[in-house]
Short mmCIF file of C-alpha atoms and ligand atoms in Angstrom, two decimals:
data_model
loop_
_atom_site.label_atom_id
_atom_site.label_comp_id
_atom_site.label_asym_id
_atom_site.label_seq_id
_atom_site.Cartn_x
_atom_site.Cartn_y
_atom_site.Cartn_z
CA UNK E 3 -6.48 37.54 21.82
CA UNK E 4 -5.63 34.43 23.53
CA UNK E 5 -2.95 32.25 21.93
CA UNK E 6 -2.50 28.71 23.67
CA UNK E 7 -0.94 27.54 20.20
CA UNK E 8 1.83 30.27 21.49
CA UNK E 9 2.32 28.64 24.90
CA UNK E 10 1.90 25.17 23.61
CA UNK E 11 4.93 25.17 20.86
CA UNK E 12 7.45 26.11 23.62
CA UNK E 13 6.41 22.37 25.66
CA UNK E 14 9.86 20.89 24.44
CA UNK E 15 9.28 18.27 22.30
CA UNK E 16 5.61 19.61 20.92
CA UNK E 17 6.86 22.11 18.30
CA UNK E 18 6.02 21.30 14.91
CA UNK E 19 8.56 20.09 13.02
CA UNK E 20 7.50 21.71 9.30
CA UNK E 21 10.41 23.73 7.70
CA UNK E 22 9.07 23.75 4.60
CA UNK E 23 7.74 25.81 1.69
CA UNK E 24 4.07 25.96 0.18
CA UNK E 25 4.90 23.35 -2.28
CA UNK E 26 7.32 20.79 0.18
CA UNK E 27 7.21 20.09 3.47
CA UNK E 28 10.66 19.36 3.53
CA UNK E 29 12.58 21.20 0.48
CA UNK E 30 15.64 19.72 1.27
CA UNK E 31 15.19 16.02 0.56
CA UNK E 32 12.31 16.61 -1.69
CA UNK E 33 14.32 18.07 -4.09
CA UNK E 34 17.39 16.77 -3.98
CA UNK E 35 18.61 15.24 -6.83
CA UNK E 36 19.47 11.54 -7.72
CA UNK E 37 23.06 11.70 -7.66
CA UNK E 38 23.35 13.61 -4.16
CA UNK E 39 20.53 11.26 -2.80
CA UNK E 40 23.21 7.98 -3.80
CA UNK E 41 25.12 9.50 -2.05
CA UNK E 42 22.97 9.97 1.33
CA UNK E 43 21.36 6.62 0.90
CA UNK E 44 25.16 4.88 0.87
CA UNK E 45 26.32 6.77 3.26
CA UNK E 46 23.26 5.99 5.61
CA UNK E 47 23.26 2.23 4.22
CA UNK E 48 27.10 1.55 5.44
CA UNK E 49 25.82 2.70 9.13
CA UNK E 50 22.35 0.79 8.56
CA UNK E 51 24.36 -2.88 7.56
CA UNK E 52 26.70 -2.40 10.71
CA UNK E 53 23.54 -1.50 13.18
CA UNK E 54 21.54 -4.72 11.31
CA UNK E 55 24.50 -7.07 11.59
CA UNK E 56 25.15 -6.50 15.59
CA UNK E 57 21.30 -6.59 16.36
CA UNK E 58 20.06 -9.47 14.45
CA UNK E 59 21.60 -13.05 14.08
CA UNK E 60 19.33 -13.36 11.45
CA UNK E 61 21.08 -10.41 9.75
CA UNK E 62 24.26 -11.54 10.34
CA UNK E 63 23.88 -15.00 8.79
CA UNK E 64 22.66 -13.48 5.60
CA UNK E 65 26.71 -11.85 5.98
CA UNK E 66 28.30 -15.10 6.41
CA UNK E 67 26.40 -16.80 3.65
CA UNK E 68 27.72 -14.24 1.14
CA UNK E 69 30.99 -13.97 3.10
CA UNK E 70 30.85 -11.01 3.95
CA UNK E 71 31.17 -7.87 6.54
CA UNK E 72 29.12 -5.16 6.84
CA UNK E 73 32.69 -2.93 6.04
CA UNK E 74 32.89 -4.98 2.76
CA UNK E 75 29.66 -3.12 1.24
CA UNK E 76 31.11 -0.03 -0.56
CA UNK E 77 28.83 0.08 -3.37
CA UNK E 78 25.24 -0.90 -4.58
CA UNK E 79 27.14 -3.34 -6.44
CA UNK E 80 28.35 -4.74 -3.22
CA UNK E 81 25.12 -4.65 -1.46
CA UNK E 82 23.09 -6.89 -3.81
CA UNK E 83 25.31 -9.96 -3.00
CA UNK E 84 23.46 -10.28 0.58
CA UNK E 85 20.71 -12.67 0.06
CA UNK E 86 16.63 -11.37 0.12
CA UNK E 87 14.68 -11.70 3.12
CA UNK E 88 11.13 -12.21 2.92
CA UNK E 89 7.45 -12.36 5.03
CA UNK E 90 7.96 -15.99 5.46
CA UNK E 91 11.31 -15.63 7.45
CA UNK E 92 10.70 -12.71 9.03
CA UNK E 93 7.03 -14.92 10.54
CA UNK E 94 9.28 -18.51 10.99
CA UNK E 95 11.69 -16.47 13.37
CA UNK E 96 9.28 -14.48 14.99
CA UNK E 97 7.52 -17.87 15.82
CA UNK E 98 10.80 -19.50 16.78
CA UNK E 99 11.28 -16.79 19.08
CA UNK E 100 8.09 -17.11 20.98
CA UNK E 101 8.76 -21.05 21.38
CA UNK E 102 12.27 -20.34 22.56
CA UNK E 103 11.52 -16.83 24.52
CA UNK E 104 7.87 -16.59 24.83
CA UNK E 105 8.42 -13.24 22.91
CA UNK E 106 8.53 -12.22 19.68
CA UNK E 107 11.56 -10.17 20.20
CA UNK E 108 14.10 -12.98 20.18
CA UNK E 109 18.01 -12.42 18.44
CA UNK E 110 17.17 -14.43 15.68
CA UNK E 111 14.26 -11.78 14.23
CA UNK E 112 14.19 -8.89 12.60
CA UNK E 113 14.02 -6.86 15.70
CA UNK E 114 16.81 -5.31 16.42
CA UNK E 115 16.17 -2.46 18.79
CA UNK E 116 16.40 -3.02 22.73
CA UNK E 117 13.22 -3.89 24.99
CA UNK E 118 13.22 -0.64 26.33
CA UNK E 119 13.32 1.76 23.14
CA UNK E 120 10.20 -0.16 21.42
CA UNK E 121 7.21 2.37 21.98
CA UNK E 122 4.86 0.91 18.95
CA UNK E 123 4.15 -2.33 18.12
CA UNK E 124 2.09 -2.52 14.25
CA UNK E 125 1.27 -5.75 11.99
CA UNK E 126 0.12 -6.61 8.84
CA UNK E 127 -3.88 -7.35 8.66
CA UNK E 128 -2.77 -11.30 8.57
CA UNK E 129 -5.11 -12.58 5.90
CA UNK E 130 -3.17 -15.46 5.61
CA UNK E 131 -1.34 -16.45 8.92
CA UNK E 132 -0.08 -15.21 11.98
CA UNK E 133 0.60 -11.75 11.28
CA UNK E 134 4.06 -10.27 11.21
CA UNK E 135 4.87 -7.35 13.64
CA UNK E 136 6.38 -3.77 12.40
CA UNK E 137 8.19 -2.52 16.02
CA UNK E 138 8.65 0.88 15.92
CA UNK E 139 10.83 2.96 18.32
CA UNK E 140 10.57 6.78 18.55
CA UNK E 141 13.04 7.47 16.15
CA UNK E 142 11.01 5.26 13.65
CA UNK E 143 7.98 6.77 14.25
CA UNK E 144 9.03 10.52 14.00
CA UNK E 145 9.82 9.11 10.30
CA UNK E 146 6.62 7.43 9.87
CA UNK E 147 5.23 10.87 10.60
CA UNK E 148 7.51 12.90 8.10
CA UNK E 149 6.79 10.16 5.31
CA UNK E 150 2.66 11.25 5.98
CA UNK E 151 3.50 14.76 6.21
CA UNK E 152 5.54 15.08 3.29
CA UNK E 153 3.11 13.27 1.53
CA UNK E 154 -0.39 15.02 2.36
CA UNK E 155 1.57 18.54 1.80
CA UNK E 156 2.09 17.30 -1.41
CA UNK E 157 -1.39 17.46 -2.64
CA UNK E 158 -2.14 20.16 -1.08
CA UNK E 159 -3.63 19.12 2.30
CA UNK E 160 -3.28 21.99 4.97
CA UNK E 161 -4.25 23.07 8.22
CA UNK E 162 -7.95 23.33 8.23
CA UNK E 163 -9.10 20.00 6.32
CA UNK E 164 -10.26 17.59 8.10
CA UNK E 165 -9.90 13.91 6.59
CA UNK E 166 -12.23 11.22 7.64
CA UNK E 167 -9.71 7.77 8.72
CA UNK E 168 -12.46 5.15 7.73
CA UNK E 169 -9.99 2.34 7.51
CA UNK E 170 -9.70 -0.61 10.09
CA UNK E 171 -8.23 0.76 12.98
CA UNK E 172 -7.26 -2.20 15.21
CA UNK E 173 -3.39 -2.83 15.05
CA UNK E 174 -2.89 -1.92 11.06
CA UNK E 175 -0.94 0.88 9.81
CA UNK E 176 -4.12 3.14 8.47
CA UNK E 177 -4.54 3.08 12.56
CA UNK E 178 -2.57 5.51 14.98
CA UNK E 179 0.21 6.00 12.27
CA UNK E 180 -2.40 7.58 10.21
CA UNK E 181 -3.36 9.85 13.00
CA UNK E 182 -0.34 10.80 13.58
CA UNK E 183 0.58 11.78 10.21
CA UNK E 184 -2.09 13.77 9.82
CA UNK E 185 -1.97 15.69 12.82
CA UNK E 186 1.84 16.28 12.31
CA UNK E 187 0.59 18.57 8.85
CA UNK E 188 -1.36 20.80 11.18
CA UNK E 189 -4.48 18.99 9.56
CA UNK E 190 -7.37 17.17 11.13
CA UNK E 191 -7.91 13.36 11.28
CA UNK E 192 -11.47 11.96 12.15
CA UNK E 193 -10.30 8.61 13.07
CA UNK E 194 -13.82 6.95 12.61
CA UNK E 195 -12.75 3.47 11.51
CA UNK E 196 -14.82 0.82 9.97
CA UNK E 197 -14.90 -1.48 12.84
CA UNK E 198 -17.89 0.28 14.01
CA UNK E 199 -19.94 -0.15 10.73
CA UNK E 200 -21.26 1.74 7.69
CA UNK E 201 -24.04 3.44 9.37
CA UNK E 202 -21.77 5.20 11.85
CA UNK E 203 -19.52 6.06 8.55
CA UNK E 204 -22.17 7.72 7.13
CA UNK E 205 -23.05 9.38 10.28
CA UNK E 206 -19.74 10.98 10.74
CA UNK E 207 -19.24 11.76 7.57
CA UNK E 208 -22.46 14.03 7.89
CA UNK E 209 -21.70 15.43 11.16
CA UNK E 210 -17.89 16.35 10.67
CA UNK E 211 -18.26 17.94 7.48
CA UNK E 212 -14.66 16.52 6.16
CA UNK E 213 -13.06 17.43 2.97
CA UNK E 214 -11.14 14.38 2.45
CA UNK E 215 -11.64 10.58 2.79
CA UNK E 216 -9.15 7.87 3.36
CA UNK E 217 -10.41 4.23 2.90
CA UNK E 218 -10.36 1.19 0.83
CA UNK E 219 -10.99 1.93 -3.13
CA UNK E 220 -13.75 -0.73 -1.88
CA UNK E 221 -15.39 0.77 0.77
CA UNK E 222 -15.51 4.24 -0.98
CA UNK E 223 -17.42 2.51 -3.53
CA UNK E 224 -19.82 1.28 -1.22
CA UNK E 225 -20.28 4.07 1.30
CA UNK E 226 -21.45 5.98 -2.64
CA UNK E 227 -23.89 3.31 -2.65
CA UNK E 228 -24.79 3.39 0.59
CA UNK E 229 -24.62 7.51 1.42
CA UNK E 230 -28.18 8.33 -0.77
CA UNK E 231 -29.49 5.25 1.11
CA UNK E 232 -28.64 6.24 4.36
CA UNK E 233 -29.15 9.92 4.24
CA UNK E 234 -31.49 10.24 1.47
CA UNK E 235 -28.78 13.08 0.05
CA UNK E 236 -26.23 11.89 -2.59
CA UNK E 237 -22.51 11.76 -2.01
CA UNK E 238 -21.22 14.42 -3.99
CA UNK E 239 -23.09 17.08 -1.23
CA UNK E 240 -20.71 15.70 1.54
CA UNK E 241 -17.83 18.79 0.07
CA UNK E 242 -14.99 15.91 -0.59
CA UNK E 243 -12.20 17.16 -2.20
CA UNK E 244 -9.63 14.42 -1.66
CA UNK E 245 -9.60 10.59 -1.66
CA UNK E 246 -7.11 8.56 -0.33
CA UNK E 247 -7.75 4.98 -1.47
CA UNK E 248 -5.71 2.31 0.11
CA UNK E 249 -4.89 -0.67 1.19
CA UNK E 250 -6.11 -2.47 -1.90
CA UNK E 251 -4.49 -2.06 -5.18
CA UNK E 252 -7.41 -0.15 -7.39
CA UNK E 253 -6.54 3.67 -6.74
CA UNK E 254 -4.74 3.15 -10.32
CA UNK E 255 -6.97 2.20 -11.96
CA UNK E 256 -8.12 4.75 -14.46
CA UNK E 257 -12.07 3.52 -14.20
CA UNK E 258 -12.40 2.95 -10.74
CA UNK E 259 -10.41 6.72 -10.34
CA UNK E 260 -13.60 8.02 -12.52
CA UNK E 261 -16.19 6.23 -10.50
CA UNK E 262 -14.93 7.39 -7.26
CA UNK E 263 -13.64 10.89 -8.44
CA UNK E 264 -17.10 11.40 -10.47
CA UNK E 265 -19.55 9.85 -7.12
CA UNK E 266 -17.60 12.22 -4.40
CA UNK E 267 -18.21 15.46 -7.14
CA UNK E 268 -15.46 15.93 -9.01
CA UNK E 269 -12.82 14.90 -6.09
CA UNK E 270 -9.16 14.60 -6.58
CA UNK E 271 -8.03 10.54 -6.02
CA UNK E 272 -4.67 10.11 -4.90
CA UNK E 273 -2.94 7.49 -4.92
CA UNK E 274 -0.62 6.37 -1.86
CA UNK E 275 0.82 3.20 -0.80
CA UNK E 276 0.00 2.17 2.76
CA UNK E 277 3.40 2.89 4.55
CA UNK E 278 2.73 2.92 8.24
CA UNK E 279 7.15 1.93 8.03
CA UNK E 280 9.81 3.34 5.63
CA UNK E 281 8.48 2.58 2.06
CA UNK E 282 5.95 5.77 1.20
CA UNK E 283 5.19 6.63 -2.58
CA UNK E 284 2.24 8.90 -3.23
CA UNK E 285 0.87 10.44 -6.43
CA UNK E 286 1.24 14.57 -6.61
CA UNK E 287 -1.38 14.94 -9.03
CA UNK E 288 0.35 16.92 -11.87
CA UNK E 289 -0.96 16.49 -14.19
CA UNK E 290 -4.17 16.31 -13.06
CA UNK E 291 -6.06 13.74 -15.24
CA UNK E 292 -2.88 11.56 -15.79
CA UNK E 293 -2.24 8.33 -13.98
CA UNK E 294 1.63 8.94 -13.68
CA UNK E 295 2.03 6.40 -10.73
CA UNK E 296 3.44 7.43 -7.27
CA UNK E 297 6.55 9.32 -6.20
CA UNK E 298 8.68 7.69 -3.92
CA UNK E 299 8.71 9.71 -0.42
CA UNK E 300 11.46 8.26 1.56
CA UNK E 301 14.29 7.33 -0.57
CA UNK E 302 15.76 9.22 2.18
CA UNK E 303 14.84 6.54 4.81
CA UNK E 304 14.12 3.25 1.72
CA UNK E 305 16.19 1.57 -0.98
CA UNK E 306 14.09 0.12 -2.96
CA UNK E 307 15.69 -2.19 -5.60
CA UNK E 308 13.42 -4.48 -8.71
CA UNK E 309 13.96 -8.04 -8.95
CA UNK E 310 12.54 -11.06 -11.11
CA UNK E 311 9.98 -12.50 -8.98
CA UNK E 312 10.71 -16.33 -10.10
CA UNK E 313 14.45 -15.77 -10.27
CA UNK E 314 15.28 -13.28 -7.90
CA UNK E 315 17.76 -11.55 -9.95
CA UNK E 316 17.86 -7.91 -9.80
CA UNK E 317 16.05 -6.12 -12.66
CA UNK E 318 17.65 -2.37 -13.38
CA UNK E 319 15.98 0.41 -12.63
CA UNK E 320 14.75 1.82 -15.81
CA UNK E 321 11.82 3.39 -17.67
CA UNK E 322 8.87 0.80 -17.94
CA UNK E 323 11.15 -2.13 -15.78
CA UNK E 324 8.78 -4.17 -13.69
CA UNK E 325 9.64 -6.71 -11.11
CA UNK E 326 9.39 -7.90 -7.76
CA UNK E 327 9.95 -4.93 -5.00
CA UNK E 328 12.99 -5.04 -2.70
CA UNK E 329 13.39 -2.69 0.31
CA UNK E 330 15.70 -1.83 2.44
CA UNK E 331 15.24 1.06 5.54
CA UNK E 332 18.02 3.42 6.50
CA UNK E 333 18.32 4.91 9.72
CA UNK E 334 15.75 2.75 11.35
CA UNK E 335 15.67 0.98 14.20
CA UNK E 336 12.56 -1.29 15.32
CA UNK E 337 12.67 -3.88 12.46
CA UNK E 338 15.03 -3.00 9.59
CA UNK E 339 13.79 -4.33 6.22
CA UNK E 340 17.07 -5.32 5.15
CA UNK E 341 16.84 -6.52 0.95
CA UNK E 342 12.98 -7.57 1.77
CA UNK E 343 11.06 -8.82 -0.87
CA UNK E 344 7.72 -7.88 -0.22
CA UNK E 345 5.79 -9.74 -2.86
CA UNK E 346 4.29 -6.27 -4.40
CA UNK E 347 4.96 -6.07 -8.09
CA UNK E 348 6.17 -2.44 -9.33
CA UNK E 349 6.62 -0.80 -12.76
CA UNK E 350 9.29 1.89 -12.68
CA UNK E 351 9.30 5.37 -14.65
CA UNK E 352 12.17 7.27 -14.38
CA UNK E 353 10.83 9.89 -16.93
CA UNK E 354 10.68 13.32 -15.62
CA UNK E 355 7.59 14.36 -13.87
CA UNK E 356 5.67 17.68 -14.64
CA UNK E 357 5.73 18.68 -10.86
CA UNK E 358 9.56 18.81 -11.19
CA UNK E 359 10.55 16.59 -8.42
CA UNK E 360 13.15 14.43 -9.11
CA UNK E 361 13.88 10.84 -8.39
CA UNK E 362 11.58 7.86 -9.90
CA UNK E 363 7.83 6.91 -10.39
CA UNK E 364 6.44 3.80 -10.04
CA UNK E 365 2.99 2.02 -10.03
CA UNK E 366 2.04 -1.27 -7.82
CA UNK E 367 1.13 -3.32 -10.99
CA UNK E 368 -0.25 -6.54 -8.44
CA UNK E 369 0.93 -9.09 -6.15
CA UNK E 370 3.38 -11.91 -7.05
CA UNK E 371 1.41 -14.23 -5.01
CA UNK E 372 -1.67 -13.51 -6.47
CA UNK E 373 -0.70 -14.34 -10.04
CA UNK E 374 -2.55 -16.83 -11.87
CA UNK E 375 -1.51 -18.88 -14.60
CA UNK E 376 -3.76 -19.78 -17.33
CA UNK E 377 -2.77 -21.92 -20.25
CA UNK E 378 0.40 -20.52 -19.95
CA UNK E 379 -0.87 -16.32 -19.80
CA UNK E 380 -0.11 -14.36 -16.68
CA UNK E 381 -3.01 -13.05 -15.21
CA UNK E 382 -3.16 -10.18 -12.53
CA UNK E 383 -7.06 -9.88 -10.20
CA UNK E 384 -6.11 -6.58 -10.77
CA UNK E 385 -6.27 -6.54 -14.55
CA UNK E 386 -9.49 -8.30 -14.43
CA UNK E 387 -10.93 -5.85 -12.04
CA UNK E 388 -9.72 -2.86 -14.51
CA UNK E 389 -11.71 -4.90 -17.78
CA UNK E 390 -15.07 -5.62 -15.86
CA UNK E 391 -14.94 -1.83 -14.64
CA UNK E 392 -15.13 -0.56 -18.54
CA UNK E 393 -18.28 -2.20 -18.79
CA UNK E 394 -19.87 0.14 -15.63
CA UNK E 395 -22.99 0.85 -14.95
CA UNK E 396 -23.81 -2.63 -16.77
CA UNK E 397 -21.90 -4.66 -14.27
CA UNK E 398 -22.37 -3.19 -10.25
CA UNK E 399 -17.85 -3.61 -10.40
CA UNK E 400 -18.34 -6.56 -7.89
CA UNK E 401 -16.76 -9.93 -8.80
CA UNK E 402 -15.00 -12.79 -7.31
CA UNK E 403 -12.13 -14.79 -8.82
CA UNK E 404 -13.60 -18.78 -8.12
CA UNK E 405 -10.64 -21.63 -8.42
CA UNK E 406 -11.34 -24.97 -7.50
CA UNK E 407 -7.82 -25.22 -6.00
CA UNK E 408 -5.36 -22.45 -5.04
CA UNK E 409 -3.32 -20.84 -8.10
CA UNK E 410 -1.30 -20.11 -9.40
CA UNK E 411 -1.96 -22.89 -12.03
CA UNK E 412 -5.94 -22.14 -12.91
CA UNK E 413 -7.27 -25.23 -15.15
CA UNK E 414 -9.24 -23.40 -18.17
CA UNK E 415 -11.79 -21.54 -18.35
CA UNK E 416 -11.16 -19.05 -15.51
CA UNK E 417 -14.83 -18.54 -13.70
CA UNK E 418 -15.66 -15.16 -12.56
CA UNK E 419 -18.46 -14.54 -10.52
CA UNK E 420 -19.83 -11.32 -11.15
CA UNK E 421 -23.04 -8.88 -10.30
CA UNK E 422 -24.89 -7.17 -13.61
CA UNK E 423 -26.06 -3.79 -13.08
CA UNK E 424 -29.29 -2.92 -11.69
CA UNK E 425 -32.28 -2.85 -14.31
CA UNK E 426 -30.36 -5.20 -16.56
CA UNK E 427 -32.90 -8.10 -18.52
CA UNK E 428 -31.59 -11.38 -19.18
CA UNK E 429 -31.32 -11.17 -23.25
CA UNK E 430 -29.12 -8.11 -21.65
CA UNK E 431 -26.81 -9.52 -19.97
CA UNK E 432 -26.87 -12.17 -22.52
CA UNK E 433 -25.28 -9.45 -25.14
CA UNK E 434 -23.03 -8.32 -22.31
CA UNK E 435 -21.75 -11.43 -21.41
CA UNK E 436 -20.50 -11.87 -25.41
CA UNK E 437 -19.34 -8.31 -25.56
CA UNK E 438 -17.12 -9.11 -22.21
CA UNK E 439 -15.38 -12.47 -23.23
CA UNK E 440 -14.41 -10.49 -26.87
CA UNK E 441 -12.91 -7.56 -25.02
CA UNK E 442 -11.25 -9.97 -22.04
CA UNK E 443 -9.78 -12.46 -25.15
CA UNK E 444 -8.02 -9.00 -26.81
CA UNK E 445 -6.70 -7.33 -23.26
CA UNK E 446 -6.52 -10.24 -20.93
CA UNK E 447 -6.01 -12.90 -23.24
CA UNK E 448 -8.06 -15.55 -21.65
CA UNK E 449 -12.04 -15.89 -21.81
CA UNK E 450 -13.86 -16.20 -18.82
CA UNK E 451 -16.51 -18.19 -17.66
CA UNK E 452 -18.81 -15.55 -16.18
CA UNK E 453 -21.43 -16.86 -13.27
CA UNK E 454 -23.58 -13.87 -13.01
CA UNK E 455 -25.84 -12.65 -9.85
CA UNK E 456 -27.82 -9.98 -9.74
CA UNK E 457 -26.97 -6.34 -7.82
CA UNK E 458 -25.84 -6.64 -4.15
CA UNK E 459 -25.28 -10.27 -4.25
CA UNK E 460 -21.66 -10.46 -3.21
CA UNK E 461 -20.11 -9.39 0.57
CA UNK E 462 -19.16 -5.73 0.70
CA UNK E 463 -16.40 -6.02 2.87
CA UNK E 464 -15.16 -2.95 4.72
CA UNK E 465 -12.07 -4.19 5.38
CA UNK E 466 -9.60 -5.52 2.35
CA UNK E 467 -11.83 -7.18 -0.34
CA UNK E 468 -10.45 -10.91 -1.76
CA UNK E 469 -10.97 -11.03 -5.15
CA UNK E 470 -9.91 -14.71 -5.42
CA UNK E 471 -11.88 -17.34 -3.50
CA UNK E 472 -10.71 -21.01 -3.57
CA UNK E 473 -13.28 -23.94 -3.29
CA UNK E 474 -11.17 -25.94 -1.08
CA UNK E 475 -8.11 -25.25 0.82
CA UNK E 476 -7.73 -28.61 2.71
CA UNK E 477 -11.33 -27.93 4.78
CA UNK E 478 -10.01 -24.30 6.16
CA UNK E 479 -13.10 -22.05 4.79
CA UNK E 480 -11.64 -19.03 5.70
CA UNK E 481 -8.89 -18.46 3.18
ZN1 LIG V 18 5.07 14.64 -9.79
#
């Protein structure tokens, strides 16, 4: 028998790195519990704040306006006296940079590792300006890999599957970082992308024969539209076992889970934040028909504190707390989140979970940009999305937010437009419509103004799907 695997794993540097056991890839800080990991996480923290502080004036600035050293953080307690840092900044420096440089890599960013060490260079999908760069040097991206590995192992992915990557490709973190993750497991990646179109989706997914799926929650509900078209077979023959929906919020949302689980033939859905850097929760699916929200993977390598998103205060960290999220990387090198608040809204468990790992749960509730405000009620796209989705196969799921200026104030009655389900009569959708603004007034607590169009009406987008779309936005069509 010829074994190149053999040959292979003594290249230096090409061994796999797995130590684990059948249930964690790495047993060690998997299981550790939350005492001995505040213990880690400070210890790593005190070396993190002295690395941020001599590699970033922006870093150090946030010091001197709390009056502090990096040596005067001993606790937690300390730590949370260092003002946030957010998108915004971290895009104003990076663009002060490249006026004062002609790089993005300037003193006063968020970079902090030297020139030579940076081998990857990721950003964020920039749907609404320039887009902010995640610079990743080998050390960061051997824990970008662990985060993936830890986190597929979890649910049971092993050597042998093969996952079809149908997510954009081109510079985001569902991209090489992916890939890499995957492949670090032992496991296959098809890295198909979207960029290339639904048809050539379809086709691969065909020809590859994979047993997992990692997209949008979006596009997986169109390519189970589009799969009987295309093929003339339906989508539950393909042998999916596993979907990975991300990028969008939706993957926790009980109805859309049903959809997606009940179109791919009775296919697990887990749920898993994006994390091509240091923040990486993912759901382990025990129990199995519970949403329970997402573990978080790297508390080794992420602090991750709650705060008020108006106030900025910090919110504690127990059962049911919600707030705005707040990370902070340890051990990292390319661009150190350092008390970044990322916009994401969380809701924290810190109950127990039946798989018996310990640390906390939490669920990515919405954005706190993307909160509206009408007549004085908080309203998340997200929630909407969840109430219209009850009302399946009488509504297609598609809908757009419509404001005639951007939010968060909304000026009443918030318009929805929105597709009926195919087949549906107008005295129909007539009964539906009354049933919808009864059910939205009790959950939501606002009634809509629904504008409806029939089936296949609105975009499918392949890529991250807007749910809000403002009239005017001073002549620029495109946000
Ligand atoms: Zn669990």
């Amino acid at each position: 028998m010829t074994d190149f695997a053999e040959g292979a794993s003594n290249l230096k540097g090409q061994r796999m790195a797995r130590q684990g056991t059948d249930k964690y890839w790495n047993p060690k800080i998997e299981t550790m519990s939350a005492d001995e990991m505040a213990v880690l996480q400070l210890e790593r923290l005190k070396k993190q704040l002295v690395y941020n502080y001599n590699h970033s004036l922006l870093y150090r600035r946030k010091f001197e306006e709390a009056g502090m050293k990096p040596e005067d953080v001993r606790s937690f307690e300390d730590f949370r006296h260092i003002p946030l840092t957010n998108k915004d900044e971290q895009r104003r420096t990076q663009e002060e940079s490249i006026a004062e440089f002609g790089h993005p890599y300037g003193p006063g960013t968020i970079t902090c590792a030297p020139r030579d060490k940076i081998v990857r260079i990721n950003a964020t999908s920039g749907t609404s300006g320039t887009p902010t760069l995640y610079i990743l040097t080998q050390n960061d991206v051997e824990i970008v890999k662990e985060m993936h590995a830890r986190r597929f192992w979890m649910v049971g992915i092993r050597p042998g599957n093969i996952i079809l990557q149908a997510l954009s490709l081109s510079m985001f973190v569902g991209g090489l970082p992916l890939s890499q993750g995957i492949m670090h497991t032992g496991a296959c990646t098809v890295p198909i992308g979207v960029e290339g179109g639904t048809k050539r989706v379809v086709e691969f997914m065909t020809l590859t024969a994979p047993d997992a799926l990692f997209t949008t929650p979006s596009f997986a509900q169109y390519l189970l539209e589009q799969y009987p078209k295309l093929t003339g077979r339906d989508a539950s023959a393909i042998g999916i076992k596993w979907v990975f929906p991300v990028g969008e919020p939706g993957a926790g949302n009980i109805e859309m889970r049903k959809l997606l689980s009940r179109g791919f033939g009775g296919a697990k859905i887990c749920d898993q934040t994006g994390g091509g850097h240091g923040f990486a929760g993912a759901e382990c699916l025990e129990p199995p028909d519970v949403y329970g929200g997402m573990h978080l993977m790297s508390a080794d390598h992420c602090i991750l504190e709650l705060v008020d998103p108006k106030t900025k205060k910090n919110i504690e960290m127990e059962d049911g707390a919600m707030g705005e999220m707040v990370m902070t990387f340890l051990e990292w090198e390319g661009t150190p989140f350092m008390r970044y608040a990322y916009g994401d809204l969380l809701q924290i468990t810190t109950a127990p979970c039946s798989c018996g790992r310990p640390g906390i749960r939490f669920k990515i509730t919405g954005r706190a940009d993307d909160m509206l405000i009408v007549k004085g009620v908080n309203v998340f796209p997200e929630a909407i999305k969840k109430e219209i989705l009850k009302f399946a196969p009488k509504v297609t799921g598609y809908f757009r937010i419509l404001l005639d200026k951007p939010g968060p104030s909304v000026t009443p009655p918030l318009k929805i437009k929105i597709e009926y389900g195919p087949g549906l009569e107008e005295r129909e959708v007539a009964a539906l419509q009354e049933q919808m603004q009864k059910t939205f007034k009790e959950t939501v607590r606002v009634t809509p103004k629904f504008i409806w169009v029939p089936p296949n009406t609105l975009p499918r987008e392949t890529k991250k799907t807007k749910l809000i779309e403002v009239a005017e936005v001073n002549g620029d069509q495109n946000k």
